[in-house]
Amino acid sequence: MRTKVRIHYDNKNNFRNPVLWAWLDGTGRFEKKVYPDGRDDYGLYYDLVVNRANFNFKFKDELGDHTIWEDERNNRFYNAGLGGEIWCKAGWHNVYNVRPAEPVGHIKEAYQEIKDLIPQDNFYLPDTDVSKFETPSLLGAHKLTDGSLSFALYHPRAGRVYLGSNLNNFQTPGNCLACDNQEDSFIELDLYKGYYNQPNIWWTRVPAAQIDPKLSEIEYKFFVRGGIGGNERWAWDPYTRVYSDNYQRENCVVADPTNFEWTDQDWETPDISELIIYELNVYGFTDEDSDLSIEEQSTFKGVIRRIEEGYFDDLGVTALALMPTSESWSHFGLGYDPCSFMSIEKDFGDLDDFRKLVDIAHNHGLAVIVDQVFNHTSNQFNPLWDLIDDGSGPGGLYFSGSTKWGNRVATGRPEVDNMLIDSCKLFIEEYHVDGFRFDATHSNYLDHQLLYEIQDEIRDSGFKPNTILIAENLPNESDLNFEGYNGYAQWSDMFHDKIKALLREGVYRDWCYNTPQGLGDIFYFSKNQFAEHTNNVVNYSESHDEPSVKFEIETNEITDCNVKDRKAKLAMMATMTALGQPMLYMGQEFGINRDANNIDLNKVSPDPNCPEFEYNPFLDWTQRLINLRKKYGALKVSGANPIETGEFSWVLGPWLSEEEGKNRRLIGWKTKDKDNNDEMLILLNFEGADIKVNLGLTLEGKWGKIAALDQINDFKTKDEIEPMDILSVGQNKKVDFNLPAYSGFIYKKI
């Protein structure tokens, strides 16, 4: 096959004697050197004729005996499908079958054009620039106050970009019928200088007059020519707020976030020390719930119904941690296979359904934390894959290797971080969320540079200083503490694993032992392990990733129903009283028995092996316990070292004397609320036998028992306390105390 092609080259690397070198390896190998045939306003051009349908080529600078070659990463490949004329840029491996556009200005100029048309409330126009050049990127699709539409795409390698939409019947070059008669309908985006003052942002604005008022919903995609996997193809907008319902096309949809009427104007995100977190999956929380209509089950509406009915008011939690709400590939699954980061999962409802959930939650005293999966994306439907072919590796600019869950997102790259931070800002501004839990943030999976930038761009910049930031950083790393009080809260791996080891009475996951060692560490906010402040810790004994306490202890052949029930309550009491922020997973309040990643709450029973143990008694006990934590400051002491401030002191522990629990699996401490002088005594025994201890000299006075594993009684007056529930300690005296097997107590000073 005889191929004739003109190759344009801009020679921006200023080769003095630029030569084109063409070759083909393998069968039919050939090599050919070509000198420029001329020059035009783009640069040099080479007319090449070869008996090959495809070949490799690159450029070199021949300087006598010395030759300077382009880097191997800039090797280019031509195939006959590109046509008879192509364009190349110095230092880029990309080949264009259309002359690449030149920048028409800076995106800041486009911003000046529309700045007075930007909605002021409940609207986010992307502007994150971690380089600090203050670039207003305008990325995404946005409806402006005059009815016009702004469209922008970040793409530093594209040759040309077009908007395909039902505004113009999706007409673009190569994607139209009778193109000679359709070119007037093409909507081409102009190239602007953006990040780092480089040409990388494509933008256009469609006037209101060109928008058919009969269109109830505006769908769109971008058609990218050059610099994209496959040379030219349709591309989804990484900034889309929602996708269409058509799974064959999966178009992006222009959404107006300003129509919702918020009623949470008086809401303030609580201090992290006030958090009692309830993790739930939107689908699993109400799936097949007979109390709800089919339309409400498995949706935002179902969660809204439960909030309005007062479920969480009664339970006492102060924050809902929603498992991923972004569009994901799986249908009604865990949600940890995201397709994009700005979007909302259609299976759960529409965008205003999610806004209503947050609005209603705030009106019921509940903060809302959403799960951001920034470490990987779905491998099935992945709009970012090969979107930008920059030669960095498989998947292009947005990816850097893989994880065990999917393609690893290239966190740490400024352009990628800008997008992810914009996602957080959008959820804060347009959905009023209070904060984020970031999935799998260990530095093996995610570059911590992103987390530092989130702190800087959202908290420190004043965008939302009180944003709740939680990292699932397992095992825990200390670099996310910052100055302690202002650091990330981390799911405490060591708290969870130690509690599970103690309760199953054996080794947990081949590394955590049920010995007394380290018991003090986990209850004193893991200070000797990774944390610098109680704000840095989220304590939990169950999560979506972990089996329930009852399930776990059965793996070590502990099957006695009463013992399992006591252990489940002991885990709950430990979680609610340890220094740091407590979290429970949906269903834990019932004492259910379930395996890890079981998100369908209505398909598990309290304990299939113990049918006599019902939901209600366990739930009632849990509600009372959580509300104790919510009510009393002495049960949520916070700080960098409450021992030094006199708010915390040990009473029992494996490191103390024989009479104070030496080498035993038990723990006890006293706390004091500085503001109202409430004092609490917490005693926990993980041993399978009664243990007699001697409570120390620091407990002088009378203490009323307000919680045990069989009952909780938050008395209001001394007269309401049964004599047997009063612990009296004389001055300079010690008191013998019997801790029953698998027991827990909370006493309040009276």
XYZ file of C-alpha atoms in Angstrom:
750
model
C 0.000 0.000 0.000
C 1.406 3.354 -1.054
C 0.850 6.113 1.522
C 1.346 9.807 0.841
C 1.047 12.123 3.799
C 2.028 15.690 4.686
C 3.314 15.958 8.254
C 3.276 19.394 9.898
C 5.670 20.088 12.755
C 5.731 23.234 14.925
C 9.401 22.763 15.983
C 8.760 24.529 19.311
C 11.926 22.848 20.649
C 13.909 24.997 18.192
C 15.858 22.254 16.417
C 18.280 23.978 14.031
C 18.258 21.170 11.479
C 15.052 19.266 12.167
C 14.821 15.914 10.390
C 11.878 13.496 10.405
C 12.852 9.902 11.051
C 10.287 7.228 10.093
C 10.539 3.511 10.795
C 8.588 0.303 11.233
C 9.764 -2.577 13.411
C 9.080 -6.265 12.887
C 8.094 -7.864 9.595
C 8.543 -5.441 6.719
C 10.945 -3.313 8.757
C 12.031 -0.056 7.158
C 13.740 3.227 8.057
C 13.558 6.561 6.278
C 15.014 10.015 6.847
C 13.088 13.023 5.496
C 14.122 16.679 5.351
C 11.552 19.515 5.442
C 9.791 20.268 2.172
C 8.644 23.703 3.197
C 7.319 26.019 5.872
C 3.913 27.558 6.567
C 2.367 29.584 9.390
C 2.195 26.456 11.597
C 5.862 25.540 11.149
C 7.681 23.018 8.987
C 6.078 20.353 6.839
C 7.361 17.090 5.416
C 5.889 15.295 2.405
C 6.373 11.610 2.968
C 5.672 8.750 0.566
C 6.077 5.170 1.838
C 4.870 1.715 0.910
C 3.336 1.185 4.326
C -0.152 1.833 5.722
C 1.314 2.706 9.119
C 4.663 3.578 10.615
C 6.420 5.178 13.573
C 8.160 8.521 13.379
C 9.896 11.165 15.498
C 12.094 14.206 14.982
C 15.794 14.798 15.529
C 18.257 17.659 15.179
C 21.165 16.753 12.876
C 24.146 18.906 13.783
C 27.039 17.420 11.834
C 28.477 14.540 13.819
C 26.165 15.331 16.747
C 22.460 14.373 16.701
C 19.828 15.364 19.265
C 16.878 12.955 19.326
C 13.489 13.553 20.801
C 12.778 11.502 23.901
C 11.414 7.997 23.243
C 8.207 9.029 24.993
C 7.610 11.296 21.983
C 7.595 8.463 19.456
C 4.558 8.915 17.206
C 2.484 6.447 15.245
C 0.740 7.071 11.948
C -2.022 4.931 10.475
C -3.852 5.463 7.224
C -7.065 6.269 9.071
C -5.601 9.633 10.058
C -5.772 10.798 6.441
C -3.297 12.519 4.152
C -2.398 15.476 6.362
C -1.454 15.482 10.031
C -0.062 17.918 12.602
C 2.469 17.343 15.385
C 3.740 19.332 18.337
C 7.301 19.273 19.639
C 7.660 17.151 22.743
C 4.261 15.477 22.352
C 3.606 11.981 21.055
C 0.100 12.942 19.903
C -0.772 13.000 16.214
C -3.610 15.266 14.978
C -5.654 14.893 11.814
C -6.874 18.459 12.244
C -4.773 21.544 12.771
C -4.673 22.167 16.547
C -6.378 25.333 17.705
C -4.425 28.259 19.064
C -5.434 29.936 22.339
C -7.698 32.964 21.949
C -6.953 34.432 25.375
C -6.858 33.583 29.055
C -9.758 31.914 30.850
C -9.734 34.847 33.266
C -11.045 36.937 30.377
C -13.931 34.498 29.897
C -14.624 34.763 33.622
C -14.814 38.542 33.349
C -17.383 38.087 30.597
C -19.732 36.088 32.803
C -18.860 37.104 36.372
C -21.967 39.272 36.760
C -24.145 36.385 35.558
C -23.002 33.822 38.141
C -25.768 32.781 40.585
C -24.906 33.926 44.090
C -26.563 31.293 46.265
C -26.236 27.501 46.363
C -24.089 27.473 43.248
C -20.455 26.581 42.683
C -18.450 27.713 39.662
C -15.169 25.767 39.812
C -12.175 27.893 40.744
C -9.718 25.605 42.538
C -6.104 26.161 41.536
C -3.625 24.514 43.886
C -0.788 26.280 42.054
C -2.076 29.543 43.611
C -2.325 31.298 40.232
C -6.022 31.836 41.077
C -7.332 30.410 37.834
C -11.155 30.382 37.610
C -11.456 27.256 35.488
C -15.252 27.504 34.840
C -15.174 23.735 34.229
C -18.419 21.878 33.692
C -21.809 23.000 32.407
C -23.523 25.883 34.179
C -26.725 27.804 33.720
C -26.167 31.533 34.195
C -28.675 34.082 35.433
C -29.457 35.393 31.925
C -30.405 31.881 30.779
C -27.209 31.310 28.816
C -25.136 28.179 29.294
C -21.406 28.013 30.007
C -19.497 24.872 28.975
C -15.841 24.201 29.757
C -13.519 21.202 29.540
C -9.968 20.826 30.806
C -7.919 19.174 28.083
C -4.279 20.184 27.540
C -3.725 17.790 24.616
C -6.830 18.230 22.460
C -6.574 19.615 18.941
C -10.200 20.744 18.730
C -13.214 20.351 21.026
C -16.897 20.532 20.082
C -20.088 20.498 22.094
C -22.560 17.805 21.079
C -25.964 18.339 22.630
C -29.683 18.154 22.038
C -29.231 21.901 21.582
C -27.782 21.107 18.136
C -28.955 17.529 17.630
C -25.467 16.331 18.677
C -23.974 17.558 15.408
C -20.159 17.560 15.382
C -17.515 16.846 12.727
C -17.627 13.178 11.855
C -20.907 12.758 13.744
C -23.515 14.289 11.510
C -25.675 13.529 8.516
C -24.990 15.635 5.457
C -22.285 17.603 7.217
C -22.010 20.089 4.368
C -25.421 21.348 5.393
C -24.918 21.005 9.139
C -21.687 22.882 9.866
C -23.599 25.973 10.944
C -24.916 23.915 13.852
C -21.475 22.921 15.123
C -20.636 24.433 18.504
C -16.855 24.616 18.783
C -15.183 25.482 22.074
C -12.356 28.004 22.056
C -9.009 27.216 23.621
C -7.872 29.423 26.518
C -4.798 29.614 28.647
C -5.668 28.300 32.081
C -3.706 26.413 34.714
C -0.052 27.475 34.830
C -0.850 30.005 32.092
C -0.816 27.159 29.568
C -3.455 26.502 26.876
C -5.548 23.786 28.509
C -9.149 24.983 29.071
C -11.783 24.884 26.335
C -14.798 27.144 26.803
C -17.904 28.355 25.044
C -21.105 30.080 25.998
C -24.436 29.345 24.374
C -26.751 32.401 24.449
C -30.256 31.955 25.829
C -31.696 32.900 22.449
C -30.193 29.756 20.913
C -31.779 27.429 23.475
C -35.084 25.836 22.545
C -37.472 26.543 25.456
C -39.248 23.272 24.693
C -36.230 21.310 25.918
C -37.073 20.092 29.397
C -33.572 18.744 29.930
C -30.353 19.644 28.162
C -28.067 16.695 27.502
C -24.529 17.000 26.218
C -21.105 15.495 25.633
C -17.858 16.827 24.241
C -16.397 15.643 20.949
C -12.610 15.756 21.251
C -10.310 15.626 18.223
C -6.755 14.634 19.052
C -4.981 14.112 22.346
C -7.551 11.553 23.465
C -7.505 7.759 23.466
C -8.619 6.663 19.992
C -7.504 9.966 18.421
C -11.013 11.436 18.327
C -14.188 10.445 20.141
C -17.028 11.486 22.407
C -16.026 12.401 25.958
C -18.079 12.764 29.109
C -17.743 15.871 31.195
C -15.783 15.026 34.395
C -17.685 17.868 36.079
C -21.200 16.734 35.215
C -23.579 16.929 38.166
C -25.695 14.079 36.842
C -25.996 11.657 33.928
C -29.040 11.019 31.783
C -31.309 8.035 32.360
C -30.347 6.515 29.028
C -27.740 3.896 29.853
C -26.989 3.331 26.178
C -25.902 6.933 25.690
C -25.138 8.034 29.259
C -25.162 11.677 28.246
C -24.304 14.367 30.751
C -27.120 16.644 31.875
C -27.089 20.378 32.604
C -28.462 20.842 36.119
C -29.568 24.045 37.821
C -28.730 23.816 41.547
C -30.390 27.109 42.473
C -34.076 26.166 42.369
C -34.198 24.251 45.645
C -35.605 26.190 48.599
C -33.383 25.581 51.607
C -34.664 25.906 55.166
C -31.416 25.224 57.068
C -30.227 28.827 57.290
C -29.704 28.572 61.062
C -27.742 25.326 60.886
C -24.130 25.240 62.058
C -21.846 22.274 61.501
C -21.103 20.837 64.961
C -17.668 20.757 66.496
C -16.004 17.427 65.879
C -16.114 16.634 69.611
C -19.938 16.588 69.342
C -20.021 13.932 66.641
C -21.730 10.602 67.184
C -21.533 9.136 63.694
C -23.992 6.734 62.065
C -22.659 5.153 58.856
C -25.333 4.067 56.392
C -25.805 2.967 52.824
C -28.665 4.810 51.135
C -29.790 1.686 49.300
C -29.408 -0.842 52.091
C -30.889 1.270 54.877
C -34.444 1.063 53.540
C -34.360 -1.688 50.899
C -37.472 -3.883 51.068
C -38.658 -1.975 54.134
C -42.346 -2.833 54.369
C -43.118 0.452 56.126
C -42.141 2.398 53.017
C -43.578 2.632 49.532
C -41.708 1.053 46.639
C -40.771 4.560 45.454
C -39.173 5.354 48.817
C -37.298 2.109 49.371
C -33.560 2.215 48.670
C -33.592 5.953 47.961
C -32.898 9.350 49.473
C -36.641 9.590 50.073
C -36.552 6.529 52.281
C -33.811 8.031 54.439
C -35.743 11.317 54.551
C -38.815 9.482 55.808
C -36.825 7.905 58.632
C -35.360 11.278 59.610
C -38.775 12.941 59.612
C -40.244 10.126 61.707
C -37.630 10.856 64.367
C -35.630 7.648 64.116
C -32.309 9.422 64.547
C -33.732 11.851 67.099
C -34.528 8.862 69.286
C -31.254 7.103 68.558
C -29.260 10.170 69.571
C -26.627 10.242 66.840
C -25.485 13.651 65.609
C -24.102 12.863 62.149
C -25.045 10.675 59.196
C -22.063 9.314 57.276
C -23.470 8.355 53.885
C -21.599 5.731 51.930
C -20.838 6.964 48.384
C -23.587 9.011 46.753
C -21.738 9.682 43.484
C -22.736 7.868 40.307
C -21.254 4.375 40.366
C -21.240 1.460 37.984
C -22.931 -1.019 40.279
C -26.699 -1.018 40.662
C -27.665 -0.669 44.325
C -24.276 -1.768 45.644
C -21.691 -0.489 48.076
C -20.963 2.497 45.819
C -17.180 2.151 45.890
C -16.870 1.944 42.100
C -17.359 5.612 41.170
C -17.790 6.812 37.594
C -17.237 10.482 38.343
C -16.844 12.753 41.315
C -19.339 15.615 40.923
C -22.343 13.469 40.051
C -25.190 12.002 42.096
C -26.281 8.358 41.873
C -29.537 8.295 39.895
C -30.624 5.065 41.597
C -31.021 7.023 44.839
C -33.135 9.849 43.413
C -32.678 13.227 41.799
C -30.416 16.066 42.896
C -33.117 17.861 44.844
C -33.949 14.643 46.689
C -30.400 14.682 48.002
C -30.670 18.358 48.887
C -33.879 17.663 50.757
C -32.196 14.863 52.693
C -29.454 17.251 53.853
C -31.949 20.027 54.565
C -34.208 17.778 56.659
C -31.215 16.258 58.437
C -29.997 19.702 59.471
C -33.428 20.565 60.777
C -33.215 17.452 62.952
C -29.781 18.301 64.328
C -27.885 15.900 62.060
C -24.679 16.747 60.238
C -24.231 15.028 56.863
C -20.897 13.529 55.844
C -20.483 12.064 52.355
C -18.018 9.410 51.290
C -15.534 10.501 48.623
C -13.728 7.711 46.764
C -10.688 9.509 45.379
C -8.257 6.583 45.282
C -9.728 4.637 42.346
C -12.530 4.576 39.787
C -14.758 1.976 38.220
C -13.105 -0.168 35.567
C -16.410 -0.730 33.754
C -17.864 2.709 32.982
C -14.993 5.125 33.398
C -15.355 8.589 31.800
C -11.820 9.615 32.784
C -10.040 6.651 31.206
C -7.967 7.804 28.195
C -9.707 11.178 28.322
C -6.344 12.943 28.187
C -3.633 11.038 26.334
C -0.541 12.731 27.749
C 1.745 9.712 27.476
C 1.947 9.282 31.237
C 0.822 5.653 31.101
C -2.300 3.499 30.783
C -5.457 5.569 31.162
C -3.770 8.896 30.592
C -3.411 11.919 32.847
C -6.004 10.971 35.460
C -4.471 7.589 36.362
C -1.333 6.216 37.930
C -1.279 2.433 38.118
C -3.930 0.373 39.848
C -5.315 -0.679 43.210
C -7.006 -3.914 44.232
C -10.351 -2.126 43.722
C -9.776 -0.464 40.349
C -7.698 2.044 38.402
C -5.640 4.241 40.750
C -6.436 7.927 40.420
C -3.324 10.068 39.914
C -3.755 12.081 43.098
C -0.871 14.467 43.684
C -0.999 15.801 40.124
C -2.206 19.408 40.386
C -4.798 19.139 37.604
C -6.263 15.980 39.136
C -6.274 17.464 42.626
C -8.029 20.588 41.336
C -10.883 18.433 40.065
C -11.221 16.435 43.273
C -11.151 19.529 45.472
C -13.723 21.171 43.208
C -15.918 18.133 43.895
C -15.730 18.772 47.637
C -16.473 22.467 47.205
C -19.441 21.701 44.971
C -20.959 19.335 47.543
C -20.501 21.954 50.254
C -21.937 24.830 48.238
C -24.721 23.116 46.308
C -25.734 20.362 48.749
C -24.794 21.973 52.093
C -22.938 18.872 53.279
C -20.926 19.250 56.455
C -17.912 17.196 55.554
C -16.351 14.175 53.952
C -15.047 10.724 54.712
C -12.260 9.860 52.264
C -12.006 6.206 51.289
C -8.705 4.258 51.546
C -6.360 7.197 51.986
C -3.244 5.292 53.023
C -0.294 6.611 51.035
C -0.146 3.258 49.214
C -3.393 4.207 47.488
C -3.649 7.986 47.577
C -1.069 10.788 47.507
C -1.430 12.724 50.762
C -0.592 15.918 48.907
C -4.266 15.963 47.932
C -5.365 15.769 51.572
C -3.027 18.616 52.522
C -4.472 20.690 49.684
C -8.042 19.953 50.775
C -7.147 21.259 54.220
C -5.647 24.384 52.667
C -8.309 25.032 50.028
C -11.384 24.326 52.149
C -10.604 24.842 55.820
C -7.638 27.212 55.931
C -8.805 29.398 53.042
C -12.099 30.129 54.779
C -14.240 28.346 52.185
C -15.747 26.317 55.058
C -13.431 26.387 58.084
C -15.482 23.903 60.128
C -15.661 21.238 57.431
C -15.550 17.741 58.913
C -12.661 15.801 57.344
C -12.376 12.073 58.062
C -9.858 9.700 56.501
C -10.075 5.939 56.256
C -6.307 5.747 56.635
C -5.617 2.105 57.495
C -3.195 1.415 59.041
C -3.034 4.856 60.586
C -0.353 7.365 59.592
C 0.501 10.408 61.707
C 1.152 12.959 58.948
C -2.570 13.802 58.703
C -2.702 15.184 62.253
C -1.318 18.614 61.312
C -1.399 20.520 64.606
C -3.715 17.972 66.177
C -6.878 19.946 66.729
C -7.085 20.913 63.046
C -6.053 17.571 61.557
C -8.036 14.849 59.901
C -10.045 12.444 62.001
C -8.997 8.917 61.099
C -10.891 5.684 61.447
C -8.842 4.115 64.243
C -7.647 0.801 62.906
C -6.029 -0.097 66.208
C -9.187 0.553 68.240
C -11.329 -1.621 65.996
C -8.855 -4.474 65.721
C -8.052 -4.579 69.440
C -11.733 -4.586 70.408
C -12.417 -7.441 67.980
C -9.441 -9.426 69.307
C -10.571 -8.958 72.916
C -14.163 -9.923 72.190
C -13.393 -12.945 70.030
C -10.817 -13.994 72.679
C -8.207 -14.792 70.094
C -5.951 -13.335 67.433
C -7.667 -10.977 65.022
C -6.417 -11.028 61.419
C -3.182 -12.770 62.361
C -1.630 -9.723 63.954
C -3.755 -8.207 66.735
C -3.717 -10.237 69.956
C -6.209 -10.337 72.796
C -3.530 -9.550 75.365
C -3.898 -6.719 77.902
C -1.051 -4.821 76.241
C -2.134 -1.666 74.433
C -5.521 -1.494 76.132
C -4.843 1.941 77.526
C -3.703 3.228 74.148
C -6.940 2.554 72.312
C -9.143 4.163 74.956
C -6.891 7.207 75.275
C -7.423 8.162 71.583
C -4.440 6.120 70.364
C -2.161 8.953 71.440
C 0.846 6.652 71.767
C 0.184 5.284 68.287
C -0.640 8.031 65.797
C -2.974 10.754 67.109
C -2.058 14.114 68.607
C -5.571 15.179 69.606
C -8.921 13.535 70.240
C -10.052 15.242 67.021
C -7.755 12.874 65.109
C -9.675 9.726 66.019
C -12.906 7.978 65.043
C -13.476 4.862 67.159
C -15.639 2.032 65.850
C -16.231 -1.656 66.425
C -18.320 -2.170 63.265
C -18.330 -0.626 59.794
C -19.431 -1.582 56.290
C -16.018 -3.227 55.771
C -16.124 -5.244 58.971
C -18.365 -8.034 60.256
C -20.561 -7.369 63.256
C -19.309 -8.217 66.730
C -21.624 -11.219 66.978
C -20.482 -12.579 63.630
C -16.822 -12.085 64.462
C -16.872 -13.793 67.846
C -18.653 -16.784 66.327
C -15.550 -17.300 64.162
C -13.826 -18.339 67.383
C -16.669 -20.698 68.334
C -18.234 -18.405 70.912
C -21.896 -19.224 70.404
C -23.609 -18.685 73.763
C -26.446 -16.262 73.032
C -26.204 -14.358 76.285
C -22.426 -13.996 75.967
C -22.716 -12.736 72.382
C -25.325 -10.202 73.424
C -23.192 -8.923 76.302
C -20.132 -8.703 74.091
C -22.041 -6.713 71.459
C -23.134 -4.280 74.169
C -19.639 -4.152 75.620
C -18.311 -3.183 72.186
C -20.934 -0.447 71.942
C -20.127 0.910 75.400
C -16.397 0.845 74.647
C -16.987 2.775 71.423
C -19.231 5.361 73.064
C -16.926 6.058 76.023
C -13.407 5.945 74.524
C -11.752 9.302 73.908
C -12.276 10.353 70.317
C -15.406 10.329 68.155
C -17.652 7.236 68.177
C -19.130 5.673 65.057
C -21.621 2.853 64.649
C -22.698 1.113 61.482
C -26.350 0.817 60.532
C -27.901 -2.155 62.275
C -25.370 -2.189 65.084
C -27.970 -0.485 67.264
C -30.029 -3.704 67.009
C -27.159 -6.044 67.817
C -27.489 -7.736 64.434
C -25.351 -10.630 63.259
C -23.956 -9.988 59.772
C -20.861 -10.484 57.672
C -18.722 -7.665 56.263
C -20.073 -5.603 53.347
C -23.641 -6.636 54.110
C -25.518 -3.429 53.453
C -29.072 -4.707 53.272
C -30.386 -3.931 56.735
C -33.735 -5.647 56.214
C -32.189 -8.957 55.191
C -30.413 -9.623 58.484
C -31.879 -10.572 61.827
C -30.694 -9.623 65.314
C -29.076 -13.061 65.494
C -30.305 -16.027 63.438
C -28.814 -18.423 65.979
C -30.489 -16.718 68.929
C -34.119 -16.065 67.945
C -35.120 -15.222 71.508
C -32.937 -12.102 71.392
C -35.108 -9.499 69.697
C -34.409 -6.076 68.234
C -36.275 -3.866 70.656
C -34.476 -4.494 73.980
C -31.055 -4.029 72.368
C -32.228 -0.945 70.461
C -33.720 0.630 73.583
C -30.475 0.031 75.498
C -28.402 1.488 72.627
C -30.576 4.599 72.400
C -30.160 5.247 76.098
C -26.401 4.761 75.939
C -25.915 7.038 72.926
C -28.028 9.738 74.506
C -25.822 9.606 77.615
C -22.844 10.392 75.389
C -24.802 13.140 73.688
C -25.931 14.701 76.978
C -22.834 14.686 79.179
C -19.653 16.603 78.420
C -17.726 14.290 80.727
C -18.383 11.446 78.257
C -16.904 13.375 75.317
C -13.814 14.983 76.808
C -11.573 16.369 74.070
C -8.106 17.824 73.792
C -4.463 17.117 73.121
C -3.816 15.595 76.551
C -6.809 15.555 78.955
C -4.648 13.881 81.626
C -2.526 17.022 81.876
C -5.583 19.273 82.091
C -7.137 17.199 84.870
C -10.096 16.084 82.752
C -9.017 12.437 82.658
C -7.360 9.996 85.062
C -6.856 6.249 85.046
C -8.523 4.145 87.727
C -7.929 0.605 86.428
C -5.515 -0.765 83.870
C -3.238 -3.702 83.026
C -0.156 -1.580 83.791
C -1.284 -0.626 87.330
C -1.063 -2.560 90.595
C -2.536 -6.009 91.270
C -5.595 -4.544 92.953
C -6.053 -2.126 90.063
C -6.065 -4.745 87.297
C -2.459 -5.628 86.595
C -2.115 -7.897 83.530
C -5.888 -8.230 83.223
C -8.111 -7.371 80.269
C -9.916 -4.582 82.032
C -9.816 -0.800 82.009
C -11.263 2.047 84.038
C -11.017 5.815 84.054
C -12.565 8.965 85.449
C -13.440 12.053 83.401
C -14.520 15.561 84.288
C -16.361 18.175 82.278
C -14.658 21.487 82.987
C -17.702 23.531 82.036
C -20.270 22.074 84.456
C -18.117 19.871 86.720
C -19.911 16.651 85.784
C -17.713 13.657 86.616
C -18.011 10.154 85.184
C -16.450 6.804 86.063
C -16.192 4.161 83.322
C -15.311 0.525 84.091
C -14.978 -2.213 81.448
C -14.104 -5.884 81.887
C -13.277 -7.975 78.798
C -12.370 -11.070 80.819
C -14.611 -14.113 80.912
C -14.466 -14.208 84.715
C -15.431 -11.955 87.627
C -12.563 -9.790 88.829
C -12.333 -8.091 92.210
C -10.582 -4.728 92.061
C -9.927 -1.912 94.480
C -11.059 1.489 93.302
C -8.557 4.173 94.171
C -8.323 7.269 96.307
C -9.288 9.719 93.557
C -12.945 8.692 93.658
C -13.918 10.278 96.969
C -17.649 10.914 97.151
C -20.830 9.220 96.020
C -21.305 7.831 92.531
C -24.596 6.730 91.003
C -24.671 3.948 88.410
C -26.302 5.236 85.252
C -25.320 2.466 82.840
C -24.589 -1.246 82.807
C -24.985 -3.874 80.120
C -28.415 -4.883 81.388
C -29.935 -1.442 81.962
C -29.404 2.283 81.660
C -30.949 4.705 84.123
C -30.052 8.358 83.724
C -31.427 9.526 87.059
C -32.393 13.155 87.557
C -32.308 13.279 91.350
C -30.549 11.307 94.076
C -33.884 9.928 95.218
C -34.260 8.047 91.962
C -31.191 5.896 92.598
C -31.563 2.497 94.154
C -29.186 2.052 97.139
C -27.523 -0.893 95.402
C -26.598 1.447 92.510
C -24.637 3.878 94.690
C -20.883 3.600 95.023
C -19.662 5.467 98.090
C -15.961 6.198 98.548
C -14.755 7.753 101.791
C -11.888 10.187 102.139
C -8.516 8.452 101.695
C -10.292 5.115 101.404
C -10.329 2.351 98.856
C -13.391 0.342 97.906
C -13.554 -3.285 96.819
C -15.517 -3.658 93.615
C -16.512 -6.786 91.729
C -16.405 -6.561 87.939
C -18.524 -9.420 86.528
C -17.390 -11.267 83.408
C -17.923 -9.294 80.199
C -19.248 -6.214 81.938
C -19.308 -2.464 81.585
C -20.440 0.323 83.909
C -20.808 4.085 83.832
C -21.141 5.941 87.154
C -21.926 9.620 87.599
C -20.770 11.576 90.637
C -23.715 12.819 92.707
